[in-house]
Amino acid sequence: MVYFLHRVLWPQALVLPDALDDARDRCVVQVSVAAVRVPGRAPVRRVVRPRAAAGRPPPRGPRVGRDGFLGFVSTPPHPPRAPWTPRPAPACFLSSALLKEEEASPYSLVSICLDVLVATLEQWCSTRPDGTLCLPEHWHLPREISDQFLERMTRRGKLTDRTAAIFQGKQTNLKQISIQRAKLSATAFARAFCHHKLVQVNATSVDCELLAPDIIHALQSSAWIQENLQCLLLDSASVPQDSRLLALGQFIGIRTLSVANMSFWSEDLVSISQLPNLENLDISNTLVTNISALLTCKDRLRSLTMHYLKCLTMTSPQILAVLRQLKCLLHLDISNHKHLRSDLAFHLLQQKNILPNLVSLDISGGFDITDEVVESFLQQRPDMRFVGLLSTNAGYANFFITKQGLKVAGGANMHQLCEALSRYGNRSCFMKETLCMLFTETLSQHAILPAILKLVAIGMRNHPQDLPVQFTGSACILNLIRENLAKGMPVRLLSEVTCLLFEATKNFPFYKQLQKNCLLSLTSSRILCDVPFDRFDAAKLVMRWLCKSENPKMQTMAVTIISILALKLLPEQTEQLQEELIMTVKELLTIVRNKTAENLKDVTFLFTLKALWNLTDESPLACKYFIENEGLAVIIQVLETFSEPLIQSTVLGLLNNVAEVRELSPKLMTEDVLEHITSLLQSTNIEVSYFAAGVIAHLTCDRQHWLSRDRQRSHLLQHLRVTLQNWPSSQCKMSALVTYRSFKAFSPLLGNFSQPEVQLWALWAMHHVCSRNPGKYCKLLVEGGGLQLVCDIQEHNQANAQVKQMAASILEDFRMHFTSYQRLPTAPVPSLT
C-alpha cells in the first residue's frame, strides 16, 4: 500500500491561552564556554553544560572542580578578530551539528541496563516484611552507577517510599542525590539517603509531603554530611507556616545553596550567611526583607541570585550599598518580571565603581533599561561574559552583536533567543515570553535546528502544568519540524518532543488548540512512521478527536493519521480500543457515505477508505463494527459511484479483511456483493483483480456456508480459476505494495486440497510478497507456520500440479534468501529437501 500525507495549513498567528503568570520564577543555571573551530570559519563560541549535580546544574557561575571545590568558570580575553557576520542559520546553531550527532548515537550500555532495571524493578527486587523493595543480596552498585540509578528512578516517577528503600544499607553508594518532584515521606527519605556520604542534594520541587525542615533535620543527623555537604538545592520545598530554617547554618561545608521560592526569612539569611564556605546563593522569591546579612560573607560570595524579592523593604540605594561591598561577586542575578517595574537594575547600571570583578549580570525584566546605559556599564567591565536583557528595551544595538565573548539572553535575534532558552529553562514567565518570540522567528525558518528544538523540549519538560509554556512550546515545535525539517532531526530528539506533546494533551485535555498542535505534529511522516512513541495513546487521542471535530481540515488530518497509525498497532492493541473503535468506524463510514453522496473523491475520502481498510486488518472487532454500522451498504454505494482502480482496490482490501473472519464472511454472500466482486475479478487492473480474487477465495473456502448454494460456489471458483490462469507471474510489480501483518489468514486456504483454486490464490499472494520483500515475509512464513503448510502441499500426493509448482517456487525463493544472507530463522524450519 502506498501512503501520502496531506499538506495542512500551519498556524500563522499565536494566541496565548488565558492563564495566570507564574510568579515563582527561578533560575539556577551553570554554563562554561568552549571554542569550536570549523574549517573555513572563525572560531565560534558555544555553550557547554558540565555534568550537573544529581541531574540539575548548580547555580550559574560556580562549578565543582576536580578537587571537589567550587570555582567560577571564567574565560580569558581573546585576541581581536574580524566580526562574524550572521547567516540565515545563526552561528549558535553550529552546536546543532554536535547535538544531532549526540542524539543520533546509540544509548550507552550502562544507560540501557539502568533503564531496563528501573522499568522492571519488581522483577529484580525482593520485598521486605514492611512491603518495601530491596536489591538481591549479591548486588553492590558503585557510586557512579548508584547516582545514575537514583536519577533515572526520579526522572521516570518511580521513586516512592517503597522503591526508595532500595538505597538503604550498603549495597549502593550515593554521593549526589536528586529527588526532584518525588513523593517521599520524611521517614523514607531519612532511612534511604542520610547514611550515605552525600556531597550534593537536589530536592527541587519535592512533593509537599516531604517538608524542607524534615529534609534538613534528616541530613543533620549525619555528622559527616554536616561537614561535607557542598551543594543543597531546596527550591520550592514546602515550609510550615512561621517555621524558620536556622538549622541550615550548621552545614559548614555548603558552598552552593538554593532556597528559592520558599518561606525563607531574613533571620534565616542571617544564619546561612555565616557559613564559612558559602560561595553561591539563590534567595529568589523568598520572604527576605533585608539583605544586609550578606555583608557577613562579602569576602567569599561569588554568585548571588535574588530575582523577585517581593518582600524587600530596602530602597534601591540601600540595596546597592550592600552590593557595592560584595567585591568578590562574579555573578549577579536581579532579574524581574517586567510587570513589576523594578528600578534596581536601572540604578545599578548608573554606578561607576561597583562590582569590579563581575563577569555575569542578569537584569532581564528590568524597568527603563536601554542599549546606551547597558553598553556603558559593559564598556567599564571588559571581562563581562554574559548579560541577561530579556523583556527589556536593550540588546538591539550593534555592540551586542559584535562584542566578542559576550553572551546575551534577549529577544533581538535568534542568538539571543537561543541563549534565553538555555538560561531560563526553569523560569516559566521568561520561558513563555522567549517561546512567543521564537515562534515568530521560526515561522519562515528553513534550517534544521535540533539544538533549539532540544531547548524547547527542556522548557516544556520543566513546566508540565503551565499551559502557556506548553501551548507556545507546542507551536514552536510545529515550526521546527514542519514540512521536511523533521527528516533532518535526530530520532531520539523527535521521540522526546512527541512524548512531551502527548503529555501536554493529557494535562490539558480541554484546550483544543493544544490538542490540535499535537495532531499537527503527527502529520510528519518521519514522526508517524520512524519515531518511537506510544502509538496506542496516540491512536486513542486521534480517534476521540475525529469523533468530536467538525472542522473539515482537522477531519482530514485525523483520518490521515489513523490510516497510518492503524498499521503500527498490534491487533490486540486495536481490540483494546473498543470504545474508541466503534465510534471511529461509525464516523469513518459517515464520512464515506457523505462524500459518496456528493460524488467527491478528495483526499479525505481516500484516506478514510484507507483508515477503514487498515483498522479492520486482523481485527475481528473492527470488522464486526463495520458490518453492524451498515458498512456493506456504504461500500456497495462506493463501488457503484466510483470506477477508479485505486478506490476499487481499497474497498476490496477492506472486504478481504471482513471475509477473513469466519463468523462474518456469510454477511458478504449477498447478491449485490457477489455481483460486484465477480465483475471486478475480471478487471484489467491487477490490484483490483487480485483483491477481488482474495474475497472469493476466503468466501468459498468454507463449504458449510454454501450448503444450499453449491452451484453458485462452483461458478465463483470457475471464475477464479480462469482469472488466475490469465494473471502474470507472481513476481510481477503492482503499483501499490501489498502488505500483511502475518500469514495467519492463509492457513485455512493452504490446507484446502479440495479447492486448488483457493490454494493457488493463497500461494500466488504469498510468493508475490516474499519475492518483493523477502527480508520481512520469509521470516513471517516461518513464524506463522506457513512454511510447513507449503511443504505439505509439495509433498501431498493429490495436490494440483500447478499448485505444487507454485509451492516449489516459494520454497526455492525461501532457500535462496537465507542462503544469500547466510543465516537461518530462529523458529524451527521444516526440511526443504
PDB file of C-alpha atoms in Angstrom, residues 321-536:
ATOM      1  CA  ALA A 321      25.115  49.929  49.268  1.00  0.00           C
ATOM      2  CA  VAL A 322      25.174  46.244  50.213  1.00  0.00           C
ATOM      3  CA  LEU A 323      26.041  45.087  46.702  1.00  0.00           C
ATOM      4  CA  ARG A 324      28.878  47.581  46.484  1.00  0.00           C
ATOM      5  CA  GLN A 325      30.700  45.757  49.277  1.00  0.00           C
ATOM      6  CA  LEU A 326      30.392  42.331  47.614  1.00  0.00           C
ATOM      7  CA  LYS A 327      33.658  42.880  45.763  1.00  0.00           C
ATOM      8  CA  CYS A 328      34.260  39.148  45.127  1.00  0.00           C
ATOM      9  CA  LEU A 329      30.942  38.760  43.311  1.00  0.00           C
ATOM     10  CA  LEU A 330      31.302  37.328  39.817  1.00  0.00           C
ATOM     11  CA  HIS A 331      27.650  36.661  39.043  1.00  0.00           C
ATOM     12  CA  LEU A 332      24.604  38.719  39.994  1.00  0.00           C
ATOM     13  CA  ASP A 333      21.004  37.984  39.037  1.00  0.00           C
ATOM     14  CA  ILE A 334      18.490  40.727  39.890  1.00  0.00           C
ATOM     15  CA  SER A 335      16.153  39.975  37.014  1.00  0.00           C
ATOM     16  CA  ASN A 336      12.461  40.511  37.494  1.00  0.00           C
ATOM     17  CA  HIS A 337       9.145  40.173  35.764  1.00  0.00           C
ATOM     18  CA  LYS A 338       8.669  43.234  33.590  1.00  0.00           C
ATOM     19  CA  HIS A 339       5.192  43.924  35.002  1.00  0.00           C
ATOM     20  CA  LEU A 340       6.713  44.529  38.442  1.00  0.00           C
ATOM     21  CA  ARG A 341       8.640  47.538  37.056  1.00  0.00           C
ATOM     22  CA  SER A 342      11.621  47.238  39.400  1.00  0.00           C
ATOM     23  CA  ASP A 343      14.163  50.069  39.023  1.00  0.00           C
ATOM     24  CA  LEU A 344      17.013  48.313  40.874  1.00  0.00           C
ATOM     25  CA  ALA A 345      18.765  47.303  37.642  1.00  0.00           C
ATOM     26  CA  PHE A 346      18.442  50.828  36.258  1.00  0.00           C
ATOM     27  CA  HIS A 347      20.143  52.319  39.329  1.00  0.00           C
ATOM     28  CA  LEU A 348      22.835  49.621  39.312  1.00  0.00           C
ATOM     29  CA  LEU A 349      23.805  50.448  35.727  1.00  0.00           C
ATOM     30  CA  GLN A 350      24.364  54.101  36.720  1.00  0.00           C
ATOM     31  CA  GLN A 351      27.049  53.148  39.251  1.00  0.00           C
ATOM     32  CA  LYS A 352      30.681  53.706  38.318  1.00  0.00           C
ATOM     33  CA  ASN A 353      32.692  51.819  40.908  1.00  0.00           C
ATOM     34  CA  ILE A 354      30.606  48.798  41.817  1.00  0.00           C
ATOM     35  CA  LEU A 355      31.205  45.058  41.427  1.00  0.00           C
ATOM     36  CA  PRO A 356      34.559  45.402  39.663  1.00  0.00           C
ATOM     37  CA  ASN A 357      35.017  41.641  39.140  1.00  0.00           C
ATOM     38  CA  LEU A 358      31.567  40.990  37.708  1.00  0.00           C
ATOM     39  CA  VAL A 359      31.502  38.766  34.614  1.00  0.00           C
ATOM     40  CA  SER A 360      27.803  37.804  34.560  1.00  0.00           C
ATOM     41  CA  LEU A 361      24.810  40.103  35.122  1.00  0.00           C
ATOM     42  CA  ASP A 362      21.154  39.215  34.657  1.00  0.00           C
ATOM     43  CA  ILE A 363      18.769  42.185  34.581  1.00  0.00           C
ATOM     44  CA  SER A 364      16.050  40.689  32.379  1.00  0.00           C
ATOM     45  CA  GLY A 365      12.679  42.294  33.011  1.00  0.00           C
ATOM     46  CA  GLY A 366      14.292  45.437  34.421  1.00  0.00           C
ATOM     47  CA  PHE A 367      12.477  48.745  34.071  1.00  0.00           C
ATOM     48  CA  ASP A 368      13.772  51.545  31.842  1.00  0.00           C
ATOM     49  CA  ILE A 369      16.816  49.591  30.584  1.00  0.00           C
ATOM     50  CA  THR A 370      18.254  50.948  27.313  1.00  0.00           C
ATOM     51  CA  ASP A 371      21.082  49.988  24.981  1.00  0.00           C
ATOM     52  CA  GLU A 372      23.134  53.057  25.885  1.00  0.00           C
ATOM     53  CA  VAL A 373      23.155  52.528  29.638  1.00  0.00           C
ATOM     54  CA  VAL A 374      23.920  48.791  29.374  1.00  0.00           C
ATOM     55  CA  GLU A 375      26.684  49.376  26.825  1.00  0.00           C
ATOM     56  CA  SER A 376      28.263  51.988  29.082  1.00  0.00           C
ATOM     57  CA  PHE A 377      28.216  49.583  32.030  1.00  0.00           C
ATOM     58  CA  LEU A 378      29.783  46.781  29.984  1.00  0.00           C
ATOM     59  CA  GLN A 379      32.455  49.027  28.497  1.00  0.00           C
ATOM     60  CA  GLN A 380      33.716  49.638  32.027  1.00  0.00           C
ATOM     61  CA  ARG A 381      33.932  45.857  32.571  1.00  0.00           C
ATOM     62  CA  PRO A 382      35.638  44.347  29.525  1.00  0.00           C
ATOM     63  CA  ASP A 383      35.697  40.855  31.107  1.00  0.00           C
ATOM     64  CA  MET A 384      31.915  40.557  31.119  1.00  0.00           C
ATOM     65  CA  ARG A 385      30.825  37.268  29.543  1.00  0.00           C
ATOM     66  CA  PHE A 386      27.042  37.322  29.955  1.00  0.00           C
ATOM     67  CA  VAL A 387      24.202  39.813  30.299  1.00  0.00           C
ATOM     68  CA  GLY A 388      20.510  38.987  30.552  1.00  0.00           C
ATOM     69  CA  LEU A 389      18.316  41.544  28.745  1.00  0.00           C
ATOM     70  CA  LEU A 390      15.094  39.654  28.012  1.00  0.00           C
ATOM     71  CA  SER A 391      11.932  41.743  28.456  1.00  0.00           C
ATOM     72  CA  THR A 392      13.868  44.999  28.305  1.00  0.00           C
ATOM     73  CA  ASN A 393      14.440  47.614  25.627  1.00  0.00           C
ATOM     74  CA  ALA A 394      18.122  46.717  25.387  1.00  0.00           C
ATOM     75  CA  GLY A 395      20.176  44.268  23.363  1.00  0.00           C
ATOM     76  CA  TYR A 396      19.364  45.628  19.919  1.00  0.00           C
ATOM     77  CA  ALA A 397      22.437  47.778  19.306  1.00  0.00           C
ATOM     78  CA  ASN A 398      25.264  46.572  17.092  1.00  0.00           C
ATOM     79  CA  PHE A 399      27.520  46.471  20.153  1.00  0.00           C
ATOM     80  CA  PHE A 400      25.741  43.375  21.487  1.00  0.00           C
ATOM     81  CA  ILE A 401      26.227  41.553  18.197  1.00  0.00           C
ATOM     82  CA  THR A 402      29.875  42.385  17.558  1.00  0.00           C
ATOM     83  CA  LYS A 403      31.359  42.226  21.063  1.00  0.00           C
ATOM     84  CA  GLN A 404      33.494  39.119  21.208  1.00  0.00           C
ATOM     85  CA  GLY A 405      32.937  36.636  24.012  1.00  0.00           C
ATOM     86  CA  LEU A 406      29.685  38.230  25.239  1.00  0.00           C
ATOM     87  CA  LYS A 407      26.576  36.088  25.535  1.00  0.00           C
ATOM     88  CA  VAL A 408      23.260  37.929  25.575  1.00  0.00           C
ATOM     89  CA  ALA A 409      19.908  36.490  26.630  1.00  0.00           C
ATOM     90  CA  GLY A 410      17.332  38.672  24.942  1.00  0.00           C
ATOM     91  CA  GLY A 411      14.906  38.981  22.070  1.00  0.00           C
ATOM     92  CA  ALA A 412      16.828  40.890  19.429  1.00  0.00           C
ATOM     93  CA  ASN A 413      17.789  37.893  17.272  1.00  0.00           C
ATOM     94  CA  MET A 414      17.985  34.129  17.219  1.00  0.00           C
ATOM     95  CA  HIS A 415      21.353  34.186  19.002  1.00  0.00           C
ATOM     96  CA  GLN A 416      19.809  35.916  21.988  1.00  0.00           C
ATOM     97  CA  LEU A 417      16.677  33.762  21.947  1.00  0.00           C
ATOM     98  CA  CYS A 418      18.803  30.632  21.944  1.00  0.00           C
ATOM     99  CA  GLU A 419      20.731  31.934  24.958  1.00  0.00           C
ATOM    100  CA  ALA A 420      17.461  32.864  26.711  1.00  0.00           C
ATOM    101  CA  LEU A 421      16.074  29.378  26.169  1.00  0.00           C
ATOM    102  CA  SER A 422      19.250  27.961  27.666  1.00  0.00           C
ATOM    103  CA  ARG A 423      19.277  30.308  30.680  1.00  0.00           C
ATOM    104  CA  TYR A 424      15.594  30.437  31.585  1.00  0.00           C
ATOM    105  CA  GLY A 425      14.531  26.817  31.278  1.00  0.00           C
ATOM    106  CA  ASN A 426      13.387  26.878  34.919  1.00  0.00           C
ATOM    107  CA  ARG A 427      11.582  30.240  34.835  1.00  0.00           C
ATOM    108  CA  SER A 428       8.142  29.943  33.323  1.00  0.00           C
ATOM    109  CA  CYS A 429       7.413  33.652  32.745  1.00  0.00           C
ATOM    110  CA  PHE A 430      10.636  34.180  30.776  1.00  0.00           C
ATOM    111  CA  MET A 431      10.313  30.813  29.050  1.00  0.00           C
ATOM    112  CA  LYS A 432       6.811  31.726  27.848  1.00  0.00           C
ATOM    113  CA  GLU A 433       7.986  35.083  26.517  1.00  0.00           C
ATOM    114  CA  THR A 434      11.008  33.550  24.784  1.00  0.00           C
ATOM    115  CA  LEU A 435       8.864  30.867  23.161  1.00  0.00           C
ATOM    116  CA  CYS A 436       6.440  33.501  21.843  1.00  0.00           C
ATOM    117  CA  MET A 437       9.289  35.365  20.146  1.00  0.00           C
ATOM    118  CA  LEU A 438      10.823  32.110  18.924  1.00  0.00           C
ATOM    119  CA  PHE A 439       7.514  31.185  17.304  1.00  0.00           C
ATOM    120  CA  THR A 440       7.596  34.385  15.246  1.00  0.00           C
ATOM    121  CA  GLU A 441      11.272  33.960  14.345  1.00  0.00           C
ATOM    122  CA  THR A 442      10.802  30.373  13.133  1.00  0.00           C
ATOM    123  CA  LEU A 443       7.700  30.932  11.003  1.00  0.00           C
ATOM    124  CA  SER A 444       9.875  31.284   7.899  1.00  0.00           C
ATOM    125  CA  GLN A 445      12.880  29.311   9.140  1.00  0.00           C
ATOM    126  CA  HIS A 446      14.148  26.622   6.751  1.00  0.00           C
ATOM    127  CA  ALA A 447      17.233  25.479   8.655  1.00  0.00           C
ATOM    128  CA  ILE A 448      17.254  22.260  10.666  1.00  0.00           C
ATOM    129  CA  LEU A 449      17.772  23.339  14.275  1.00  0.00           C
ATOM    130  CA  PRO A 450      17.966  20.356  16.650  1.00  0.00           C
ATOM    131  CA  ALA A 451      19.744  22.373  19.359  1.00  0.00           C
ATOM    132  CA  ILE A 452      16.829  24.818  19.620  1.00  0.00           C
ATOM    133  CA  LEU A 453      14.283  22.001  19.483  1.00  0.00           C
ATOM    134  CA  LYS A 454      16.107  20.400  22.399  1.00  0.00           C
ATOM    135  CA  LEU A 455      15.917  23.626  24.419  1.00  0.00           C
ATOM    136  CA  VAL A 456      12.195  23.930  23.729  1.00  0.00           C
ATOM    137  CA  ALA A 457      11.762  20.362  24.947  1.00  0.00           C
ATOM    138  CA  ILE A 458      13.647  21.153  28.161  1.00  0.00           C
ATOM    139  CA  GLY A 459      11.401  24.143  28.841  1.00  0.00           C
ATOM    140  CA  MET A 460       8.253  22.081  28.313  1.00  0.00           C
ATOM    141  CA  ARG A 461       9.561  19.257  30.484  1.00  0.00           C
ATOM    142  CA  ASN A 462      10.360  21.676  33.320  1.00  0.00           C
ATOM    143  CA  HIS A 463       6.836  23.163  33.319  1.00  0.00           C
ATOM    144  CA  PRO A 464       4.395  20.329  32.590  1.00  0.00           C
ATOM    145  CA  GLN A 465       1.471  22.058  34.343  1.00  0.00           C
ATOM    146  CA  ASP A 466       1.988  25.527  32.839  1.00  0.00           C
ATOM    147  CA  LEU A 467      -0.494  25.959  29.996  1.00  0.00           C
ATOM    148  CA  PRO A 468       1.148  28.997  28.310  1.00  0.00           C
ATOM    149  CA  VAL A 469       4.536  27.245  28.218  1.00  0.00           C
ATOM    150  CA  GLN A 470       3.028  24.020  26.879  1.00  0.00           C
ATOM    151  CA  PHE A 471       0.993  25.842  24.253  1.00  0.00           C
ATOM    152  CA  THR A 472       3.734  28.139  22.976  1.00  0.00           C
ATOM    153  CA  GLY A 473       6.222  25.271  23.134  1.00  0.00           C
ATOM    154  CA  SER A 474       3.976  23.057  21.002  1.00  0.00           C
ATOM    155  CA  ALA A 475       3.597  25.871  18.445  1.00  0.00           C
ATOM    156  CA  CYS A 476       7.384  26.285  18.239  1.00  0.00           C
ATOM    157  CA  ILE A 477       7.809  22.537  17.786  1.00  0.00           C
ATOM    158  CA  LEU A 478       5.493  22.675  14.770  1.00  0.00           C
ATOM    159  CA  ASN A 479       7.609  25.407  13.182  1.00  0.00           C
ATOM    160  CA  LEU A 480      10.831  23.470  13.814  1.00  0.00           C
ATOM    161  CA  ILE A 481       9.606  20.171  12.319  1.00  0.00           C
ATOM    162  CA  ARG A 482       7.269  21.377   9.568  1.00  0.00           C
ATOM    163  CA  GLU A 483       7.438  20.055   6.015  1.00  0.00           C
ATOM    164  CA  ASN A 484      10.794  18.307   5.534  1.00  0.00           C
ATOM    165  CA  LEU A 485      12.611  19.721   8.578  1.00  0.00           C
ATOM    166  CA  ALA A 486      11.767  16.679  10.707  1.00  0.00           C
ATOM    167  CA  LYS A 487      13.730  14.454   8.323  1.00  0.00           C
ATOM    168  CA  GLY A 488      16.974  16.080   9.469  1.00  0.00           C
ATOM    169  CA  MET A 489      16.208  15.832  13.191  1.00  0.00           C
ATOM    170  CA  PRO A 490      17.624  13.006  15.343  1.00  0.00           C
ATOM    171  CA  VAL A 491      15.069  10.283  16.007  1.00  0.00           C
ATOM    172  CA  ARG A 492      15.806  10.333  19.747  1.00  0.00           C
ATOM    173  CA  LEU A 493      15.026  14.053  19.953  1.00  0.00           C
ATOM    174  CA  LEU A 494      11.836  13.703  17.897  1.00  0.00           C
ATOM    175  CA  SER A 495      10.753  10.909  20.213  1.00  0.00           C
ATOM    176  CA  GLU A 496      11.273  13.166  23.231  1.00  0.00           C
ATOM    177  CA  VAL A 497       9.264  16.091  21.855  1.00  0.00           C
ATOM    178  CA  THR A 498       6.480  13.803  20.633  1.00  0.00           C
ATOM    179  CA  CYS A 499       6.133  12.281  24.092  1.00  0.00           C
ATOM    180  CA  LEU A 500       6.076  15.781  25.606  1.00  0.00           C
ATOM    181  CA  LEU A 501       3.298  16.815  23.242  1.00  0.00           C
ATOM    182  CA  PHE A 502       1.189  13.842  24.249  1.00  0.00           C
ATOM    183  CA  GLU A 503       1.851  14.543  27.913  1.00  0.00           C
ATOM    184  CA  ALA A 504       0.619  18.092  27.365  1.00  0.00           C
ATOM    185  CA  THR A 505      -2.613  16.826  25.799  1.00  0.00           C
ATOM    186  CA  LYS A 506      -3.211  14.650  28.866  1.00  0.00           C
ATOM    187  CA  ASN A 507      -2.544  17.511  31.278  1.00  0.00           C
ATOM    188  CA  PHE A 508      -4.822  19.904  29.364  1.00  0.00           C
ATOM    189  CA  PRO A 509      -7.487  17.706  27.743  1.00  0.00           C
ATOM    190  CA  PHE A 510      -9.969  20.563  27.221  1.00  0.00           C
ATOM    191  CA  TYR A 511      -7.658  23.028  25.473  1.00  0.00           C
ATOM    192  CA  LYS A 512      -8.431  22.337  21.820  1.00  0.00           C
ATOM    193  CA  GLN A 513      -5.622  24.314  20.221  1.00  0.00           C
ATOM    194  CA  LEU A 514      -3.007  22.390  22.190  1.00  0.00           C
ATOM    195  CA  GLN A 515      -4.630  19.112  21.131  1.00  0.00           C
ATOM    196  CA  LYS A 516      -4.595  20.359  17.547  1.00  0.00           C
ATOM    197  CA  ASN A 517      -0.892  21.202  17.716  1.00  0.00           C
ATOM    198  CA  CYS A 518      -0.155  17.676  18.882  1.00  0.00           C
ATOM    199  CA  LEU A 519      -2.114  16.206  15.988  1.00  0.00           C
ATOM    200  CA  LEU A 520      -0.389  18.531  13.525  1.00  0.00           C
ATOM    201  CA  SER A 521       2.974  17.175  14.646  1.00  0.00           C
ATOM    202  CA  LEU A 522       1.820  13.678  13.675  1.00  0.00           C
ATOM    203  CA  THR A 523       1.264  14.758  10.079  1.00  0.00           C
ATOM    204  CA  SER A 524       5.031  14.442   9.703  1.00  0.00           C
ATOM    205  CA  SER A 525       5.643  11.092   8.042  1.00  0.00           C
ATOM    206  CA  ARG A 526       9.061  10.934   9.767  1.00  0.00           C
ATOM    207  CA  ILE A 527       7.455  11.067  13.200  1.00  0.00           C
ATOM    208  CA  LEU A 528       4.490   8.891  12.382  1.00  0.00           C
ATOM    209  CA  CYS A 529       6.493   6.094  10.778  1.00  0.00           C
ATOM    210  CA  ASP A 530      10.033   6.195  12.214  1.00  0.00           C
ATOM    211  CA  VAL A 531       9.935   7.761  15.679  1.00  0.00           C
ATOM    212  CA  PRO A 532       9.310   5.683  18.839  1.00  0.00           C
ATOM    213  CA  PHE A 533       6.351   6.909  20.898  1.00  0.00           C
ATOM    214  CA  ASP A 534       3.227   5.439  22.477  1.00  0.00           C
ATOM    215  CA  ARG A 535       1.154   4.785  19.378  1.00  0.00           C
ATOM    216  CA  PHE A 536      -1.653   3.249  21.417  1.00  0.00           C
TER     217      PHE A 536
END
